[in-house]
PDB file of C-alpha atoms in Angstrom:
ATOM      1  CA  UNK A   1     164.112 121.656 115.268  1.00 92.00           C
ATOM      2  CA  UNK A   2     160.921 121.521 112.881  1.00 94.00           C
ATOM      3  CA  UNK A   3     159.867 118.543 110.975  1.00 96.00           C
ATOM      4  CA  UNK A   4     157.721 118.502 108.276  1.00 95.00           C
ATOM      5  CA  UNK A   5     155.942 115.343 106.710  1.00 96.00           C
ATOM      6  CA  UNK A   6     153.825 115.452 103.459  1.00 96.00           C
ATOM      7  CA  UNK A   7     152.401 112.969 101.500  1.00 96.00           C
ATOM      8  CA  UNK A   8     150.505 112.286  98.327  1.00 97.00           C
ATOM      9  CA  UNK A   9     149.115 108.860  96.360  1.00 97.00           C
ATOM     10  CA  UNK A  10     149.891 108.095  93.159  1.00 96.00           C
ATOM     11  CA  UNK A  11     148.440 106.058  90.645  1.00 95.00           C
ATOM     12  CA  UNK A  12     151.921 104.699  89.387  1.00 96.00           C
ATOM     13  CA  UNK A  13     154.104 101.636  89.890  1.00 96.00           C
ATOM     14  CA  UNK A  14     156.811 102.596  92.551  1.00 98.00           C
ATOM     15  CA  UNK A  15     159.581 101.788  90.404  1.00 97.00           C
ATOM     16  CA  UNK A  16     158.659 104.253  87.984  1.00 97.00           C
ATOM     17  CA  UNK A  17     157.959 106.868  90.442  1.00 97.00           C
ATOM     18  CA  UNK A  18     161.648 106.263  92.075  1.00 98.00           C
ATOM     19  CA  UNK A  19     162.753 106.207  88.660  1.00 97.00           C
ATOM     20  CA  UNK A  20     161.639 109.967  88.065  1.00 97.00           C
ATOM     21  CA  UNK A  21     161.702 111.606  91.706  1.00 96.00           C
ATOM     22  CA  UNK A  22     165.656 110.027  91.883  1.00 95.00           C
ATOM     23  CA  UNK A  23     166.772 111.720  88.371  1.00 96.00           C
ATOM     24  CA  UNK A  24     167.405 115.959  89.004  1.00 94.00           C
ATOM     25  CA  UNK A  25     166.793 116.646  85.620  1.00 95.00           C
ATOM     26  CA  UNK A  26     162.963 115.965  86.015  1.00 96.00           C
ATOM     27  CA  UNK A  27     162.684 118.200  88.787  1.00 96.00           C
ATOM     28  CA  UNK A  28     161.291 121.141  87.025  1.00 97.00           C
ATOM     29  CA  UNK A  29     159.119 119.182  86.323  1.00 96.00           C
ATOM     30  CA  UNK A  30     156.974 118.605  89.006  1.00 95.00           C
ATOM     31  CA  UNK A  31     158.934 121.043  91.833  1.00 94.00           C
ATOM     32  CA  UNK A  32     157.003 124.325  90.823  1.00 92.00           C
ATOM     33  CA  UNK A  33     159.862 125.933  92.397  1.00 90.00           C
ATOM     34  CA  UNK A  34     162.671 124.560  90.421  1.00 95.00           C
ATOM     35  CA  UNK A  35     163.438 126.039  87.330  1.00 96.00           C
ATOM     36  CA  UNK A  36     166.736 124.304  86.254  1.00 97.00           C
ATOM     37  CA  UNK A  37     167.993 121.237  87.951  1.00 97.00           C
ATOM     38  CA  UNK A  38     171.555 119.286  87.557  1.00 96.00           C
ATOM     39  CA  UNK A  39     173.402 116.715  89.718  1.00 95.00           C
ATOM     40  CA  UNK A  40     177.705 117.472  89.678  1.00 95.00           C
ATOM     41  CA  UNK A  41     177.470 113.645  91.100  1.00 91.00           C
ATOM     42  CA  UNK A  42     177.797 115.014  94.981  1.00 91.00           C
ATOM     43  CA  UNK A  43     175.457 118.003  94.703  1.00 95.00           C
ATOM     44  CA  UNK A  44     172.133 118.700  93.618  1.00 96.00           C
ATOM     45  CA  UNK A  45     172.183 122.133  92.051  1.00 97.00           C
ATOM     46  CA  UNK A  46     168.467 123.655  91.849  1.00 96.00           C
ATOM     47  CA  UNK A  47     167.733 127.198  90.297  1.00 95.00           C
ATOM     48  CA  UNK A  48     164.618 129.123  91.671  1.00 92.00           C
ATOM     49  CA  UNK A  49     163.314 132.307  91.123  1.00 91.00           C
ATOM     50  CA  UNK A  50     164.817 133.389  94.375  1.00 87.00           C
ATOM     51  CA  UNK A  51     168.325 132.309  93.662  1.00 92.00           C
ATOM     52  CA  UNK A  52     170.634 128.667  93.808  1.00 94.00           C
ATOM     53  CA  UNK A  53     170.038 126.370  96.192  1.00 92.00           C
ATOM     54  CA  UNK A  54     173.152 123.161  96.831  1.00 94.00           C
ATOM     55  CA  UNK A  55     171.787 120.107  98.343  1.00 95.00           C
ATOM     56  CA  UNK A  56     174.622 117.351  99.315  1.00 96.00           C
ATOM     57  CA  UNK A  57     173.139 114.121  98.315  1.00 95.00           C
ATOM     58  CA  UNK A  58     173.177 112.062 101.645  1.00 95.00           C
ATOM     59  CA  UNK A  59     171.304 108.774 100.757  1.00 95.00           C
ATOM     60  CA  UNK A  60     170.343 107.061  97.511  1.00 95.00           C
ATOM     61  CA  UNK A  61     169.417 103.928  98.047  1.00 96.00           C
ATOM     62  CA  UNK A  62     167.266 102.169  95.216  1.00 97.00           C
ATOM     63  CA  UNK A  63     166.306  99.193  97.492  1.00 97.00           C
ATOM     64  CA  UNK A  64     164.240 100.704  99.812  1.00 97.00           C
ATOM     65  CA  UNK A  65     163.838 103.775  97.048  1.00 98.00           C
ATOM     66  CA  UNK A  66     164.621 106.118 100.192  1.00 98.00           C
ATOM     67  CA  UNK A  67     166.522 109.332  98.879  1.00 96.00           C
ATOM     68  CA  UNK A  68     168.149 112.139 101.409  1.00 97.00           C
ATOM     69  CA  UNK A  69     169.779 115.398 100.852  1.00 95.00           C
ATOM     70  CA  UNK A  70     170.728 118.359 103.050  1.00 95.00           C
ATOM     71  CA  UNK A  71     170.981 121.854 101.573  1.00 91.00           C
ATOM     72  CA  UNK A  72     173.888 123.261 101.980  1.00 91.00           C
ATOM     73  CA  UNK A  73     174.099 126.717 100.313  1.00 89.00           C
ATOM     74  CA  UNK A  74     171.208 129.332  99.223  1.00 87.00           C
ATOM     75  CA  UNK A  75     168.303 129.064 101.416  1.00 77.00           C
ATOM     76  CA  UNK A  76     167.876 132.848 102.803  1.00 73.00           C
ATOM     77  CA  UNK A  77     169.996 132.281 106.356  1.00 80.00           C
ATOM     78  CA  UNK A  78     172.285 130.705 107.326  1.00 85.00           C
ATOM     79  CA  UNK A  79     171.361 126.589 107.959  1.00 86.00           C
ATOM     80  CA  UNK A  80     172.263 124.883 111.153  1.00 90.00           C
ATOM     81  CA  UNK A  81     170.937 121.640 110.382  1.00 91.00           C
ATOM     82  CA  UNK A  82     168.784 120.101 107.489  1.00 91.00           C
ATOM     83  CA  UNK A  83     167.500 116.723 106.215  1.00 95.00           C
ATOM     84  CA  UNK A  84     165.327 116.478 103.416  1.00 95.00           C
ATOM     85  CA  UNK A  85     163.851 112.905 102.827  1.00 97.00           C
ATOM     86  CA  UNK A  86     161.651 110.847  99.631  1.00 97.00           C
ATOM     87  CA  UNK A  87     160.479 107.869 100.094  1.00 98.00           C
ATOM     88  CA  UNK A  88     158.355 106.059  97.328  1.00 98.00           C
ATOM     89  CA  UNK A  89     156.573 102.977  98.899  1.00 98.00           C
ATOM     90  CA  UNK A  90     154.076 100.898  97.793  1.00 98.00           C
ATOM     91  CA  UNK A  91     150.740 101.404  98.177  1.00 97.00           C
ATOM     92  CA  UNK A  92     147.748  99.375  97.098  1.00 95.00           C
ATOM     93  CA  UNK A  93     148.141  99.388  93.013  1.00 94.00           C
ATOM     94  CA  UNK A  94     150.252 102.287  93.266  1.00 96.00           C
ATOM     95  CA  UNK A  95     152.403 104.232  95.341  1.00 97.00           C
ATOM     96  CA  UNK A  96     152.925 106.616  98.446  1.00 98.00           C
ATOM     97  CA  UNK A  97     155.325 109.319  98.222  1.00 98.00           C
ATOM     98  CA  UNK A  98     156.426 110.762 101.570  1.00 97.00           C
ATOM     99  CA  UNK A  99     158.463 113.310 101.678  1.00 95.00           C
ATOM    100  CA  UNK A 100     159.826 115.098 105.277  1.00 96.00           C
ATOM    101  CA  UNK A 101     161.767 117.832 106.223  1.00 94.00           C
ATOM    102  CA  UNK A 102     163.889 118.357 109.606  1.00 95.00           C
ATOM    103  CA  UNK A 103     165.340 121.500 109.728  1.00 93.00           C
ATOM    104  CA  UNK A 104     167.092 124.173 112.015  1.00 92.00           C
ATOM    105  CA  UNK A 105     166.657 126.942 112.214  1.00 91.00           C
ATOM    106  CA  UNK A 106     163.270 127.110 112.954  1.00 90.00           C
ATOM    107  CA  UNK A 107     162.848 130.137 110.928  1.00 88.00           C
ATOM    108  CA  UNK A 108     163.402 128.084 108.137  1.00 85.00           C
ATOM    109  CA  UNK A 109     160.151 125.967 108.278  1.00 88.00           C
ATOM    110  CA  UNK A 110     157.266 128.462 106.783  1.00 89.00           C
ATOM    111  CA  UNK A 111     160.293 129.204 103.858  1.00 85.00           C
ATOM    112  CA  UNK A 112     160.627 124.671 103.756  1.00 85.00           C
ATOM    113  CA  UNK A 113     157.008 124.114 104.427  1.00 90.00           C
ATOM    114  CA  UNK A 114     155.857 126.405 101.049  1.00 89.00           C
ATOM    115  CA  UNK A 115     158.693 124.733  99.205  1.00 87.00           C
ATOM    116  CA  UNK A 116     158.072 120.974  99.656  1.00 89.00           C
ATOM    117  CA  UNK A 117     153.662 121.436 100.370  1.00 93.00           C
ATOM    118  CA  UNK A 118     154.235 122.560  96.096  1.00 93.00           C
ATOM    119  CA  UNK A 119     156.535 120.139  95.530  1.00 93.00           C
ATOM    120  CA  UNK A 120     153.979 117.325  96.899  1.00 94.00           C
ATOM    121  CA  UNK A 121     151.101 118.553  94.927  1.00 95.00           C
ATOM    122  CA  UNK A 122     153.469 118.817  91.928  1.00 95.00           C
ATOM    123  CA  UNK A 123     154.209 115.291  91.641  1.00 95.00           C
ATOM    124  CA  UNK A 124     150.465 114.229  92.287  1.00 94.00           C
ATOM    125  CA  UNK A 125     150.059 116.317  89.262  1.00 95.00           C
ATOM    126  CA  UNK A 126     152.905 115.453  87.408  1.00 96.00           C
ATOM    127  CA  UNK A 127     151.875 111.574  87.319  1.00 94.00           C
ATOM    128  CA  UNK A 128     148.386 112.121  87.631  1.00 94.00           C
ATOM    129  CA  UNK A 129     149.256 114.057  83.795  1.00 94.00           C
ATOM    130  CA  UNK A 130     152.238 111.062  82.678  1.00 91.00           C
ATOM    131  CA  UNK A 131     150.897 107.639  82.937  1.00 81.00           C
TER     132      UNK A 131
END
C-alpha cells in the first residue's frame, strides 16, 4: 500500500477553511482537476477531464474538521483499497491543511500523487486569492 501526505499553510481561520474544503460544490474551485462537483448525500460525484470519479463519504466530522472518502468508481483500474483524508488544523494565526492518501494498488499512486500534489497547491491558491 502507498501513502501519500501533503500539506500547505494558509492564511485563513480554520473554520472557514473547513467551511469551504467540506462543501463539493467549491471543489472546482481549487481541485484543478475537478470540473463539476455534487454530493447525492452518500457520494461525492467529481467530473474530470478524464472521466467520473465516486468517492463514498467515510468521515465528516466538524469537531475535529477531519473529512474521509474512498473512491469507489472511475479511477483508471480497478481499486483494492483507498482512503483519502483532509484535515484543517490550526496553525499559528491560520491554518494547516493536510491532506493523505492510502491507496492500493500501488499503481495507483503516480495517477493519486498528480491528483492531490494540484489539489494542495490549489487551495494555497484558492485562499491565498479569497480572504
Amino acid at each position: 500500500m502507498t501513502t501519500l501526505r501533503f500539506d500547505t499553510q494558509v492564511e485563513q481561520d480554520p473554520d472557514r477553511v473547513w467551511a469551504v474544503l467540506t462543501d463539493v460544490s467549491t471543489i472546482p474551485e481549487w481541485f484543478p482537476a475537478v470540473q463539476e462537483a455534487y454530493f447525492d448525500g452518500v457520494h461525492c460525484h467529481l467530473r474530470t477531464p478524464e472521466g467520473t470519479l465516486k468517492a463514498l463519504v467515510v468521515t465528516k466530522y466538524d469537531e475535529l474538521r477531519r473529512f474521509q472518502y474512498r473512491f469507489v468508481e472511475g479511477l483508471p483500474q480497478p481499486i483494492d483499497f483507498h482512503l483519502g483524508t483532509i484535515d484543517v488544523l490550526p496553525d499559528g494565526d491560520g491554518s494547516r491543511v493536510v491532506y493523505s492518501q492510502e491507496i492500493l494498488p500501488e499503481g495507483l499512486a503516480p495517477i493519486v500523487e498528480r491528483a492531490v500534489s494540484g489539489g494542495i497547491a490549489g487551495i494555497a491558491r484558492y485562499f491565498a486569492t479569497h480572504p
